[in-house]
């Protein structure tokens, strides 16, 4: 298509019209190259900013998750210690009932194991 546009102009060649058109096209191409380079720089800056923002959000989420995990572990440890303390106190207050419950539990396990 470009040859069909330039063909009539080449045949005329009066006063360098073809030369003017070629230089205009070259200038437009150079302008487009400069615009593309500028857009590439802007896109690079934007992606860098987005990456920094995502990195900051990920770090904040990680710190929050770590803090919650530590709190949960602390609560679980406290619950375990409370349960162990209650079991010890129950065994001390009711030793005969504890032995009977352990024997009944062992008997049930033995009966289940036979089947």
Tab-separated table of C-alpha atoms in Angstrom:
chain	number	residue	atom	x	y	z
A	1	UNK	CA	0.000	0.000	0.000
A	2	UNK	CA	2.900	2.352	0.697
A	3	UNK	CA	4.245	1.886	-2.804
A	4	UNK	CA	0.849	2.805	-4.259
A	5	UNK	CA	0.800	6.039	-2.269
A	6	UNK	CA	4.355	6.999	-3.121
A	7	UNK	CA	4.285	5.893	-6.764
A	8	UNK	CA	2.510	8.967	-8.154
A	9	UNK	CA	4.733	11.195	-6.061
A	10	UNK	CA	7.898	9.591	-7.371
A	11	UNK	CA	6.824	10.142	-10.892
A	12	UNK	CA	6.343	13.864	-10.292
A	13	UNK	CA	9.525	14.691	-8.371
A	14	UNK	CA	8.922	18.397	-8.748
A	15	UNK	CA	10.911	20.395	-6.215
A	16	UNK	CA	11.802	17.462	-3.957
A	17	UNK	CA	8.257	16.564	-2.865
A	18	UNK	CA	9.254	12.944	-2.419
A	19	UNK	CA	12.212	13.977	-0.301
A	20	UNK	CA	9.958	16.116	1.908
A	21	UNK	CA	7.517	13.250	2.404
A	22	UNK	CA	10.323	10.823	3.271
A	23	UNK	CA	11.818	13.243	5.797
A	24	UNK	CA	8.375	13.821	7.340
A	25	UNK	CA	7.845	10.077	7.681
A	26	UNK	CA	11.296	9.666	9.222
A	27	UNK	CA	10.547	12.464	11.686
A	28	UNK	CA	7.256	10.815	12.613
A	29	UNK	CA	8.998	7.480	13.105
A	30	UNK	CA	11.615	9.134	15.344
A	31	UNK	CA	8.853	10.866	17.327
A	32	UNK	CA	7.088	7.524	17.752
A	33	UNK	CA	10.323	5.931	18.974
A	34	UNK	CA	10.763	8.715	21.531
A	35	UNK	CA	7.143	8.338	22.671
A	36	UNK	CA	7.559	4.571	23.032
A	37	UNK	CA	10.744	5.076	25.064
A	38	UNK	CA	8.951	7.560	27.343
A	39	UNK	CA	6.012	5.174	27.804
A	40	UNK	CA	8.412	2.347	28.590
A	41	UNK	CA	10.039	4.454	31.317
A	42	UNK	CA	6.639	5.358	32.788
A	43	UNK	CA	5.526	1.708	32.722
A	44	UNK	CA	8.773	0.685	34.434
A	45	UNK	CA	8.289	3.247	37.196
A	46	UNK	CA	4.663	2.214	37.694
A	47	UNK	CA	5.531	-1.476	37.866
A	48	UNK	CA	8.334	-0.708	40.327
A	49	UNK	CA	5.903	1.252	42.507
A	50	UNK	CA	3.343	-1.547	42.306
A	51	UNK	CA	5.996	-4.109	43.210
A	52	UNK	CA	7.123	-2.051	46.201
A	53	UNK	CA	3.528	-1.625	47.360
A	54	UNK	CA	2.835	-5.370	47.029
A	55	UNK	CA	6.068	-6.184	48.840
A	56	UNK	CA	5.097	-3.857	51.715
A	57	UNK	CA	1.599	-5.371	51.939
A	58	UNK	CA	3.018	-8.900	51.923
A	59	UNK	CA	5.474	-8.028	54.690
A	60	UNK	CA	2.703	-6.452	56.778
A	61	UNK	CA	0.460	-9.502	56.245
A	62	UNK	CA	3.310	-11.836	57.179
A	63	UNK	CA	3.997	-9.901	60.379
A	64	UNK	CA	0.286	-9.935	61.250
A	65	UNK	CA	0.057	-13.679	60.597
A	66	UNK	CA	3.153	-14.323	62.680
A	67	UNK	CA	1.738	-12.274	65.565
A	68	UNK	CA	-1.593	-14.119	65.416
A	69	UNK	CA	0.204	-17.482	65.328
A	70	UNK	CA	2.234	-16.623	68.390
A	71	UNK	CA	-0.938	-15.545	70.228
A	72	UNK	CA	-2.699	-18.766	69.237
A	73	UNK	CA	0.225	-20.916	70.367
A	74	UNK	CA	0.321	-19.063	73.675
A	75	UNK	CA	-3.434	-19.629	74.175
A	76	UNK	CA	-3.087	-23.340	73.328
A	77	UNK	CA	-0.228	-23.741	75.784
A	78	UNK	CA	-2.246	-22.054	78.518
A	79	UNK	CA	-5.249	-24.288	77.761
A	80	UNK	CA	-3.077	-27.402	77.867
A	81	UNK	CA	-1.536	-26.375	81.189
A	82	UNK	CA	-4.986	-25.621	82.669
A	83	UNK	CA	-6.309	-29.010	81.499
A	84	UNK	CA	-3.285	-30.866	82.890
A	85	UNK	CA	-3.667	-29.020	86.204
A	86	UNK	CA	-7.385	-29.923	86.396
A	87	UNK	CA	-6.671	-33.595	85.637
A	88	UNK	CA	-4.005	-33.691	88.363
A	89	UNK	CA	-6.363	-32.114	90.886
A	90	UNK	CA	-9.182	-34.521	89.958
A	91	UNK	CA	-6.887	-37.536	90.334
A	92	UNK	CA	-5.692	-36.262	93.741
A	93	UNK	CA	-9.243	-35.618	94.982
A	94	UNK	CA	-10.720	-38.889	93.654
A	95	UNK	CA	-7.981	-41.535	93.357
A	96	UNK	CA	-10.319	-44.557	93.602
A	97	UNK	CA	-12.701	-43.215	90.945
A	98	UNK	CA	-9.715	-42.472	88.695
A	99	UNK	CA	-8.410	-46.037	89.003
A	100	UNK	CA	-11.921	-47.400	88.315
A	101	UNK	CA	-12.302	-45.170	85.239
A	102	UNK	CA	-8.883	-46.231	83.954
A	103	UNK	CA	-9.741	-49.909	84.486
A	104	UNK	CA	-13.089	-49.503	82.684
A	105	UNK	CA	-11.389	-47.730	79.815
A	106	UNK	CA	-8.780	-50.497	79.573
A	107	UNK	CA	-11.513	-53.141	79.586
A	108	UNK	CA	-13.372	-51.415	76.760
A	109	UNK	CA	-10.158	-51.202	74.721
A	110	UNK	CA	-9.441	-54.891	75.354
A	111	UNK	CA	-12.938	-55.853	74.207
A	112	UNK	CA	-12.608	-53.766	71.065
A	113	UNK	CA	-9.190	-55.213	70.313
A	114	UNK	CA	-10.564	-58.769	70.404
A	115	UNK	CA	-13.016	-58.114	67.603
